[in-house]
Amino acid sequence: MQPLAERLRPHNLNDYCGQQHLVGPNAVLRRMIESGRLTSFILWGPPGVGKTTLAKIIATTLEVPFYTLSAVTSGVKDVRDVIEKAKQSTFFNTSRPILFIDEIHRFSKSQQDSLLGAVEEGVVTLIGATTENPSFEIITPLLSRMQVYVLKPLSDEDLLQLVQRATQKDSELKKVNWELQETTALLRYAGGDARKMLNILELIYSAATEKDIVVTDKIVTDRLQQNPMQYDKDGELHYDIISAFIKSIRGSDPDAAIYWLARMIQGGEDPKFIARRLVISASEDIGLANPNALLLANACFDTLQKVGWPEGRIPLAEATIYLATSPKSNSAYLAIDEALTYVQTTGNLPVPLHLRNAPTKLMKQLNYGTTYKYAHDYPNHYVKQQYLPDAAINTQFWHPQNNAAEHNQTERWLAMKGENKKTDI
């Protein structure tokens, strides 16, 4: 018999659970489906929120050929074979076939390159599913040709509706009487993941000895502890645990950070995902208070790829403890966000004439760059001149914070600004 999650997979948007911001009335994907004008896109979200299901519903609704590949098991040859089949199934005035690639972030650069031509020429409509940030995992030429739609973890309300549907409509589960006396543990362990929720229900059902099942927090907890392999530990509390891990580093608690690291390792988390988060933390939370943190985090990432697993846990632990015990500053993080907000508000302010590049004779005649002062010709490699646009003069984006490293940087910067006499060369 098929697993409950497969038996209960919806076949139309009306039965689809969650993601109303994408498939609800007048939402972007629903409008696209109803119009029949589908463009290539990526579905980005945590496991168990309906990425594969949504792709299949779209293909069924539009009545177009549906090809699917798994990035885990498919190579470049498989991609080319599917594209060739898609070409042969496309006829005059027919809709383009859909090529669905699960875990597209696992595709190598060459595999992703092999998709470009088919997407550009309209041979297929590509739908990719990923749990990782497409900005980091999808090559730029491919990403620029696709929209990215973010799927959210299912809400408690969504999950409880799913439970009701499962217990009332599934041919097996409706053989018994269900009473949801308590739902706290059920919702907590599901963690916004529909597949986990259905796996838990199936586990409770398989252990039932009577026709009446009363769901309590204790029963859910006991069943999961007794049957750990029934629970998808690769995704267990994925977002909660990585959040706790980063916040422990930010809060300078090395013991808590190591504990959450151990939870992720024990749960089978992708080591590269952990290493990537350490690099982000080094930039966002330690920043200029200890610039060496970013170097060490990057070294950890490189070392992990060289030594593999399980030895890779050691550089991960080293980097985790180093970041947790480092001084903290988010001044760079705040500075770029403040600058981005300013740019969005003020638009494209003109570049000052003396800072402009002058590769042509005409530009030189227009005085592009003629009054620019070359900083290396001056003491301490500094000369006072305007670098911001005219409308932004004296605007400050970087605000140094109270730590030794930024204090020294600020002192040196302020002292340097007093030196502007040209050297004799």
Tab-separated table of C-alpha atoms in Angstrom:
chain	number	residue	atom	x	y	z
A	1	MET	CA	0.000	0.000	0.000
A	2	GLN	CA	1.178	3.524	-0.752
A	3	PRO	CA	2.225	5.776	2.162
A	4	LEU	CA	-0.479	8.095	3.471
A	5	ALA	CA	1.289	11.170	2.087
A	6	GLU	CA	1.091	9.694	-1.411
A	7	ARG	CA	-2.480	8.456	-1.058
A	8	LEU	CA	-3.614	11.887	0.073
A	9	ARG	CA	-1.702	13.899	-2.521
A	10	PRO	CA	-4.167	16.473	-3.957
A	11	HIS	CA	-4.829	16.616	-7.693
A	12	ASN	CA	-6.303	20.098	-7.988
A	13	LEU	CA	-5.823	23.521	-6.438
A	14	ASN	CA	-9.048	23.325	-4.418
A	15	ASP	CA	-7.641	20.406	-2.408
A	16	TYR	CA	-4.155	21.907	-2.165
A	17	CYS	CA	-3.165	22.833	1.387
A	18	GLY	CA	-1.564	26.177	2.227
A	19	GLN	CA	0.380	28.667	0.064
A	20	GLN	CA	-2.628	30.902	-0.464
A	21	HIS	CA	-0.287	33.804	-1.262
A	22	LEU	CA	0.579	31.878	-4.444
A	23	VAL	CA	-2.505	29.836	-5.330
A	24	GLY	CA	-5.355	31.601	-3.551
A	25	PRO	CA	-7.950	33.720	-5.398
A	26	ASN	CA	-6.185	36.221	-7.692
A	27	ALA	CA	-2.749	35.028	-6.505
A	28	VAL	CA	0.098	35.012	-9.022
A	29	LEU	CA	0.359	31.279	-9.740
A	30	ARG	CA	-3.404	30.761	-9.885
A	31	ARG	CA	-3.726	33.598	-12.398
A	32	MET	CA	-0.889	32.119	-14.448
A	33	ILE	CA	-2.508	28.682	-14.432
A	34	GLU	CA	-5.948	30.030	-15.288
A	35	SER	CA	-4.543	32.052	-18.188
A	36	GLY	CA	-2.609	29.055	-19.473
A	37	ARG	CA	0.483	31.248	-19.927
A	38	LEU	CA	3.093	29.553	-17.802
A	39	THR	CA	6.675	30.775	-17.472
A	40	SER	CA	9.611	28.918	-15.954
A	41	PHE	CA	9.982	29.327	-12.215
A	42	ILE	CA	11.559	27.962	-9.040
A	43	LEU	CA	9.619	26.892	-5.963
A	44	TRP	CA	11.767	27.629	-2.914
A	45	GLY	CA	10.709	26.435	0.506
A	46	PRO	CA	11.272	23.917	3.312
A	47	PRO	CA	10.483	20.212	2.883
A	48	GLY	CA	6.887	19.035	2.960
A	49	VAL	CA	5.131	22.241	1.923
A	50	GLY	CA	3.841	21.038	-1.458
A	51	LYS	CA	6.467	21.920	-4.080
A	52	THR	CA	6.230	18.649	-6.024
A	53	THR	CA	2.478	18.451	-5.569
A	54	LEU	CA	1.986	21.961	-6.911
A	55	ALA	CA	4.051	21.204	-10.014
A	56	LYS	CA	1.971	18.082	-10.722
A	57	ILE	CA	-1.305	19.960	-10.200
A	58	ILE	CA	-0.182	22.626	-12.674
A	59	ALA	CA	0.636	20.001	-15.315
A	60	THR	CA	-2.675	18.179	-14.733
A	61	THR	CA	-4.698	21.382	-14.863
A	62	LEU	CA	-3.045	22.581	-18.074
A	63	GLU	CA	-3.122	19.069	-19.588
A	64	VAL	CA	0.471	19.217	-20.794
A	65	PRO	CA	3.159	16.504	-20.833
A	66	PHE	CA	4.964	16.335	-17.508
A	67	TYR	CA	8.573	15.181	-17.245
A	68	THR	CA	10.364	14.895	-13.942
A	69	LEU	CA	13.993	14.486	-12.940
A	70	SER	CA	15.656	14.143	-9.561
A	71	ALA	CA	18.886	16.098	-9.217
A	72	VAL	CA	20.147	13.374	-6.891
A	73	THR	CA	20.092	10.596	-9.507
A	74	SER	CA	20.113	12.379	-12.883
A	75	GLY	CA	23.087	13.453	-14.984
A	76	VAL	CA	23.601	15.694	-18.016
A	77	LYS	CA	22.673	12.816	-20.349
A	78	ASP	CA	19.341	12.353	-18.534
A	79	VAL	CA	18.609	16.061	-18.930
A	80	ARG	CA	19.351	15.969	-22.663
A	81	ASP	CA	17.254	12.834	-23.151
A	82	VAL	CA	14.245	14.440	-21.459
A	83	ILE	CA	14.647	17.645	-23.459
A	84	GLU	CA	14.744	15.613	-26.671
A	85	LYS	CA	11.528	13.817	-25.650
A	86	ALA	CA	9.947	17.179	-24.880
A	87	LYS	CA	10.850	18.450	-28.352
A	88	GLN	CA	9.199	15.432	-29.934
A	89	SER	CA	6.018	15.879	-27.870
A	90	THR	CA	5.601	19.533	-28.879
A	91	PHE	CA	3.301	20.126	-31.809
A	92	PHE	CA	1.905	23.207	-33.517
A	93	ASN	CA	-0.329	25.254	-31.205
A	94	THR	CA	0.218	22.898	-28.260
A	95	SER	CA	1.389	24.023	-24.845
A	96	ARG	CA	4.992	23.454	-23.887
A	97	PRO	CA	5.744	20.360	-21.801
A	98	ILE	CA	6.707	20.922	-18.157
A	99	LEU	CA	10.068	19.678	-16.924
A	100	PHE	CA	10.070	19.402	-13.142
A	101	ILE	CA	13.420	19.030	-11.378
A	102	ASP	CA	13.294	18.149	-7.705
A	103	GLU	CA	16.185	19.392	-5.536
A	104	ILE	CA	17.504	21.463	-8.418
A	105	HIS	CA	20.093	22.985	-6.064
A	106	ARG	CA	21.948	19.649	-6.221
A	107	PHE	CA	22.514	20.009	-9.964
A	108	SER	CA	26.111	20.850	-10.886
A	109	LYS	CA	26.970	23.899	-12.999
A	110	SER	CA	27.286	21.761	-16.134
A	111	GLN	CA	23.908	20.147	-15.486
A	112	GLN	CA	22.291	23.547	-15.029
A	113	ASP	CA	24.036	24.826	-18.165
A	114	SER	CA	22.442	21.979	-20.124
A	115	LEU	CA	19.006	23.397	-19.283
A	116	LEU	CA	19.664	26.906	-20.580
A	117	GLY	CA	18.999	26.304	-24.261
A	118	ALA	CA	15.698	24.495	-23.679
A	119	VAL	CA	14.449	27.240	-21.359
A	120	GLU	CA	15.592	30.050	-23.662
A	121	GLU	CA	14.091	28.464	-26.787
A	122	GLY	CA	10.825	27.592	-25.050
A	123	VAL	CA	11.220	23.851	-25.566
A	124	VAL	CA	10.055	23.260	-22.000
A	125	THR	CA	8.628	25.187	-19.097
A	126	LEU	CA	11.093	24.483	-16.308
A	127	ILE	CA	9.855	24.182	-12.748
A	128	GLY	CA	12.559	23.644	-10.156
A	129	ALA	CA	12.058	22.776	-6.504
A	130	THR	CA	14.667	23.636	-3.882
A	131	THR	CA	15.063	23.917	-0.131
A	132	GLU	CA	18.150	26.118	-0.553
A	133	ASN	CA	18.457	29.786	-1.439
A	134	PRO	CA	18.447	29.913	-5.279
A	135	SER	CA	20.771	32.930	-5.192
A	136	PHE	CA	23.549	30.680	-3.929
A	137	GLU	CA	22.700	27.419	-5.679
A	138	ILE	CA	21.373	28.292	-9.153
A	139	ILE	CA	23.693	29.678	-11.839
A	140	THR	CA	22.989	33.299	-12.713
A	141	PRO	CA	22.105	32.763	-16.427
A	142	LEU	CA	19.451	30.206	-15.478
A	143	LEU	CA	18.164	32.148	-12.485
A	144	SER	CA	17.739	35.294	-14.609
A	145	ARG	CA	15.318	33.392	-16.861
A	146	MET	CA	13.108	32.151	-14.036
A	147	GLN	CA	10.850	33.627	-11.392
A	148	VAL	CA	11.340	32.544	-7.787
A	149	TYR	CA	8.270	31.828	-5.668
A	150	VAL	CA	8.720	31.276	-1.933
A	151	LEU	CA	6.635	28.598	-0.233
A	152	LYS	CA	6.056	28.956	3.493
A	153	PRO	CA	5.833	26.313	6.242
A	154	LEU	CA	2.204	25.318	6.699
A	155	SER	CA	0.352	27.151	9.445
A	156	ASP	CA	-1.239	25.322	12.377
A	157	GLU	CA	-4.618	25.919	10.750
A	158	ASP	CA	-3.403	24.382	7.484
A	159	LEU	CA	-2.040	21.334	9.286
A	160	LEU	CA	-5.218	20.757	11.281
A	161	GLN	CA	-7.259	20.959	8.075
A	162	LEU	CA	-4.914	18.363	6.624
A	163	VAL	CA	-5.464	16.109	9.657
A	164	GLN	CA	-9.223	16.433	9.258
A	165	ARG	CA	-9.012	15.573	5.565
A	166	ALA	CA	-6.783	12.574	6.240
A	167	THR	CA	-8.889	11.101	9.021
A	168	GLN	CA	-12.168	11.613	7.147
A	169	LYS	CA	-11.213	10.773	3.549
A	170	ASP	CA	-8.334	8.316	3.563
A	171	SER	CA	-9.546	4.758	2.982
A	172	GLU	CA	-7.449	3.388	5.850
A	173	LEU	CA	-7.548	6.130	8.492
A	174	LYS	CA	-11.324	6.531	8.304
A	175	LYS	CA	-11.730	2.925	9.464
A	176	VAL	CA	-11.240	4.166	13.040
A	177	ASN	CA	-12.710	7.044	15.040
A	178	TRP	CA	-10.312	9.916	15.646
A	179	GLU	CA	-10.510	12.446	18.472
A	180	LEU	CA	-7.946	15.255	18.645
A	181	GLN	CA	-7.904	15.858	22.378
A	182	GLU	CA	-4.538	17.677	22.310
A	183	THR	CA	-2.637	19.008	19.304
A	184	THR	CA	0.399	20.856	20.746
A	185	ALA	CA	2.873	17.989	20.248
A	186	LEU	CA	1.330	17.046	16.905
A	187	LEU	CA	1.856	20.546	15.541
A	188	ARG	CA	5.268	20.963	17.130
A	189	TYR	CA	6.705	17.771	15.672
A	190	ALA	CA	5.172	18.446	12.267
A	191	GLY	CA	6.894	21.832	12.202
A	192	GLY	CA	4.924	23.205	9.244
A	193	ASP	CA	5.658	20.082	7.168
A	194	ALA	CA	2.621	18.306	5.685
A	195	ARG	CA	4.553	15.108	4.995
A	196	LYS	CA	5.702	14.896	8.610
A	197	MET	CA	2.164	15.436	9.841
A	198	LEU	CA	0.842	12.625	7.671
A	199	ASN	CA	3.731	10.354	8.689
A	200	ILE	CA	2.885	10.972	12.351
A	201	LEU	CA	-0.801	10.177	11.767
A	202	GLU	CA	0.147	6.983	9.943
A	203	LEU	CA	2.455	6.020	12.792
A	204	ILE	CA	-0.266	6.549	15.388
A	205	TYR	CA	-2.733	4.587	13.254
A	206	SER	CA	-0.342	1.659	12.760
A	207	ALA	CA	0.176	1.389	16.536
A	208	ALA	CA	-3.549	1.558	17.370
A	209	THR	CA	-5.197	-1.508	18.906
A	210	GLU	CA	-8.735	-0.177	19.152
A	211	LYS	CA	-11.309	1.443	16.888
A	212	ASP	CA	-11.153	4.717	18.803
A	213	ILE	CA	-7.962	6.808	18.673
A	214	VAL	CA	-7.670	9.717	21.093
A	215	VAL	CA	-4.710	11.892	20.114
A	216	THR	CA	-2.889	13.441	23.096
A	217	ASP	CA	0.508	15.096	23.446
A	218	LYS	CA	1.768	12.084	25.400
A	219	ILE	CA	0.714	9.591	22.735
A	220	VAL	CA	2.380	11.605	19.978
A	221	THR	CA	5.606	11.987	21.954
A	222	ASP	CA	5.699	8.323	22.965
A	223	ARG	CA	5.059	7.080	19.432
A	224	LEU	CA	7.800	9.227	17.930
A	225	GLN	CA	10.336	8.239	20.597
A	226	GLN	CA	9.554	4.577	20.146
A	227	ASN	CA	9.858	4.800	16.352
A	228	PRO	CA	12.600	7.349	15.609
A	229	MET	CA	13.214	5.972	12.110
A	230	GLN	CA	9.594	6.662	11.167
A	231	TYR	CA	10.282	10.352	11.567
A	232	ASP	CA	12.066	12.321	8.876
A	233	LYS	CA	15.045	13.395	10.936
A	234	ASP	CA	16.714	14.969	7.900
A	235	GLY	CA	14.195	17.776	8.184
A	236	GLU	CA	13.281	17.642	11.878
A	237	LEU	CA	12.697	21.150	13.148
A	238	HIS	CA	15.094	22.265	10.429
A	239	TYR	CA	14.348	25.960	10.597
A	240	ASP	CA	13.878	26.115	14.364
A	241	ILE	CA	17.206	24.431	15.056
A	242	ILE	CA	19.249	26.496	12.607
A	243	SER	CA	17.611	29.592	14.107
A	244	ALA	CA	18.581	28.490	17.618
A	245	PHE	CA	22.121	27.735	16.384
A	246	ILE	CA	22.654	31.190	14.854
A	247	LYS	CA	21.046	32.993	17.791
A	248	SER	CA	23.293	31.105	20.223
A	249	ILE	CA	26.362	32.257	18.268
A	250	ARG	CA	25.001	35.801	18.162
A	251	GLY	CA	24.340	35.626	21.902
A	252	SER	CA	27.936	34.479	22.588
A	253	ASP	CA	26.959	31.135	24.136
A	254	PRO	CA	29.420	28.499	22.831
A	255	ASP	CA	27.831	25.634	24.792
A	256	ALA	CA	24.372	26.260	23.351
A	257	ALA	CA	25.823	26.738	19.856
A	258	ILE	CA	27.697	23.405	20.072
A	259	TYR	CA	24.543	21.681	21.343
A	260	TRP	CA	22.483	22.882	18.363
A	261	LEU	CA	25.351	21.948	16.046
A	262	ALA	CA	25.259	18.433	17.494
A	263	ARG	CA	21.474	18.310	16.976
A	264	MET	CA	21.916	19.182	13.307
A	265	ILE	CA	24.728	16.667	12.814
A	266	GLN	CA	22.768	13.927	14.567
A	267	GLY	CA	19.670	14.801	12.529
A	268	GLY	CA	21.550	14.368	9.252
A	269	GLU	CA	21.656	18.043	8.230
A	270	ASP	CA	23.707	18.848	5.130
A	271	PRO	CA	27.160	19.930	6.473
A	272	LYS	CA	27.510	22.477	3.666
A	273	PHE	CA	24.290	24.134	4.814
A	274	ILE	CA	25.750	24.514	8.323
A	275	ALA	CA	29.058	25.845	6.962
A	276	ARG	CA	27.222	28.342	4.766
A	277	ARG	CA	25.306	29.636	7.768
A	278	LEU	CA	28.591	30.063	9.674
A	279	VAL	CA	29.939	32.227	6.844
A	280	ILE	CA	26.804	34.374	6.958
A	281	SER	CA	27.005	34.647	10.758
A	282	ALA	CA	30.658	35.697	10.575
A	283	SER	CA	29.672	38.598	8.296
A	284	GLU	CA	26.373	39.544	9.885
A	285	ASP	CA	27.005	39.103	13.622
A	286	ILE	CA	30.781	39.298	14.175
A	287	GLY	CA	31.600	41.579	11.277
A	288	LEU	CA	34.184	44.296	11.790
A	289	ALA	CA	34.581	43.492	15.481
A	290	ASN	CA	36.737	40.554	14.352
A	291	PRO	CA	37.289	40.369	10.577
A	292	ASN	CA	39.287	37.143	11.058
A	293	ALA	CA	35.991	35.399	11.822
A	294	LEU	CA	34.992	35.538	8.145
A	295	LEU	CA	38.367	34.117	7.128
A	296	LEU	CA	38.011	31.250	9.573
A	297	ALA	CA	34.416	30.531	8.535
A	298	ASN	CA	35.479	30.384	4.884
A	299	ALA	CA	38.428	28.171	5.808
A	300	CYS	CA	35.979	25.896	7.631
A	301	PHE	CA	33.827	25.652	4.480
A	302	ASP	CA	36.871	24.818	2.325
A	303	THR	CA	38.225	22.295	4.838
A	304	LEU	CA	34.852	20.579	5.089
A	305	GLN	CA	34.812	19.981	1.337
A	306	LYS	CA	38.382	18.636	1.427
A	307	VAL	CA	38.172	16.254	4.388
A	308	GLY	CA	34.544	15.166	4.075
A	309	TRP	CA	32.506	13.470	6.767
A	310	PRO	CA	32.650	12.597	9.685
A	311	GLU	CA	35.923	14.486	10.259
A	312	GLY	CA	34.225	17.617	8.948
A	313	ARG	CA	32.381	17.927	12.257
A	314	ILE	CA	35.661	19.088	13.860
A	315	PRO	CA	36.242	22.261	11.770
A	316	LEU	CA	32.510	22.980	12.105
A	317	ALA	CA	32.856	22.803	15.888
A	318	GLU	CA	36.020	24.922	15.830
A	319	ALA	CA	34.387	27.638	13.750
A	320	THR	CA	31.216	27.531	15.861
A	321	ILE	CA	33.086	28.057	19.135
A	322	TYR	CA	35.315	30.758	17.609
A	323	LEU	CA	32.323	32.725	16.303
A	324	ALA	CA	30.361	32.328	19.516
A	325	THR	CA	33.247	33.660	21.640
A	326	SER	CA	34.223	36.474	19.246
A	327	PRO	CA	33.289	40.113	19.871
A	328	LYS	CA	30.169	41.064	17.945
A	329	SER	CA	29.261	43.871	15.574
A	330	ASN	CA	26.521	44.223	12.979
A	331	SER	CA	27.644	47.668	11.796
A	332	ALA	CA	28.426	46.445	8.255
A	333	TYR	CA	25.071	44.658	8.063
A	334	LEU	CA	23.239	47.799	9.211
A	335	ALA	CA	25.312	50.020	6.908
A	336	ILE	CA	24.447	48.163	3.711
A	337	ASP	CA	20.757	47.975	4.647
A	338	GLU	CA	20.700	51.697	5.413
A	339	ALA	CA	22.446	52.445	2.104
A	340	LEU	CA	20.032	50.207	0.175
A	341	THR	CA	17.074	51.991	1.735
A	342	TYR	CA	18.629	55.341	0.807
A	343	VAL	CA	19.197	54.227	-2.794
A	344	GLN	CA	15.614	52.957	-3.091
A	345	THR	CA	14.358	56.307	-1.789
A	346	THR	CA	16.604	58.650	-3.787
A	347	GLY	CA	16.921	56.710	-7.041
A	348	ASN	CA	19.865	57.003	-9.435
A	349	LEU	CA	21.785	60.030	-8.206
A	350	PRO	CA	24.390	61.156	-10.773
A	351	VAL	CA	28.027	60.190	-10.286
A	352	PRO	CA	30.179	63.297	-9.593
A	353	LEU	CA	32.035	64.362	-12.747
A	354	HIS	CA	35.520	63.908	-11.277
A	355	LEU	CA	34.759	60.256	-10.372
A	356	ARG	CA	33.538	59.258	-13.816
A	357	ASN	CA	35.553	57.041	-16.128
A	358	ALA	CA	36.913	58.673	-19.302
A	359	PRO	CA	37.768	55.961	-21.854
A	360	THR	CA	37.020	58.169	-24.914
A	361	LYS	CA	38.296	61.501	-26.198
A	362	LEU	CA	34.811	63.031	-26.010
A	363	MET	CA	34.484	62.127	-22.355
A	364	LYS	CA	37.836	63.732	-21.608
A	365	GLN	CA	36.713	66.876	-23.447
A	366	LEU	CA	33.645	66.901	-21.199
A	367	ASN	CA	35.994	66.888	-18.170
A	368	TYR	CA	35.131	63.380	-17.063
A	369	GLY	CA	37.621	62.542	-14.310
A	370	THR	CA	39.891	65.525	-14.924
A	371	THR	CA	39.845	66.870	-11.352
A	372	TYR	CA	40.108	63.482	-9.685
A	373	LYS	CA	42.835	63.267	-7.046
A	374	TYR	CA	44.775	59.995	-6.933
A	375	ALA	CA	44.843	59.020	-3.251
A	376	HIS	CA	48.218	57.227	-3.458
A	377	ASP	CA	49.904	60.544	-4.359
A	378	TYR	CA	49.166	61.890	-0.876
A	379	PRO	CA	50.420	61.158	2.644
A	380	ASN	CA	48.833	58.081	4.212
A	381	HIS	CA	47.265	57.380	0.798
A	382	TYR	CA	44.461	59.814	1.580
A	383	VAL	CA	43.248	63.125	0.150
A	384	LYS	CA	40.020	64.862	0.973
A	385	GLN	CA	37.601	64.972	-1.944
A	386	GLN	CA	33.941	64.311	-2.640
A	387	TYR	CA	33.006	60.681	-3.270
A	388	LEU	CA	29.236	60.714	-2.673
A	389	PRO	CA	26.719	62.213	-5.124
A	390	ASP	CA	26.012	65.919	-4.617
A	391	ALA	CA	22.616	65.198	-3.031
A	392	ALA	CA	24.168	62.763	-0.549
A	393	ILE	CA	27.098	64.829	0.725
A	394	ASN	CA	27.783	64.252	4.453
A	395	THR	CA	25.377	61.308	4.590
A	396	GLN	CA	26.675	58.622	6.966
A	397	PHE	CA	25.771	54.968	6.503
A	398	TRP	CA	28.427	53.212	8.579
A	399	HIS	CA	28.147	53.831	12.308
A	400	PRO	CA	31.094	52.246	14.155
A	401	GLN	CA	30.136	50.196	17.193
A	402	ASN	CA	31.720	49.879	20.606
A	403	ASN	CA	34.442	47.269	20.194
A	404	ALA	CA	38.239	47.387	20.088
A	405	ALA	CA	38.636	46.633	16.382
A	406	GLU	CA	36.179	49.272	15.164
A	407	HIS	CA	37.512	51.752	17.716
A	408	ASN	CA	40.997	51.364	16.218
A	409	GLN	CA	39.639	51.567	12.683
A	410	THR	CA	37.721	54.727	13.510
A	411	GLU	CA	40.692	56.374	15.250
A	412	ARG	CA	42.959	55.638	12.294
A	413	TRP	CA	40.320	56.852	9.837
A	414	LEU	CA	39.762	60.141	11.691
A	415	ALA	CA	43.509	60.740	12.070
A	416	MET	CA	44.066	60.022	8.371
A	417	LYS	CA	41.422	62.555	7.345
A	418	GLY	CA	43.611	65.322	8.774
A	419	GLU	CA	46.414	64.531	6.273
A	420	ASN	CA	45.858	65.970	2.830
A	421	LYS	CA	49.154	67.550	1.739
A	422	LYS	CA	50.373	66.310	-1.656
A	423	THR	CA	53.678	64.442	-1.652
A	424	ASP	CA	56.570	65.298	-3.958
A	425	ILE	CA	56.964	62.553	-6.507
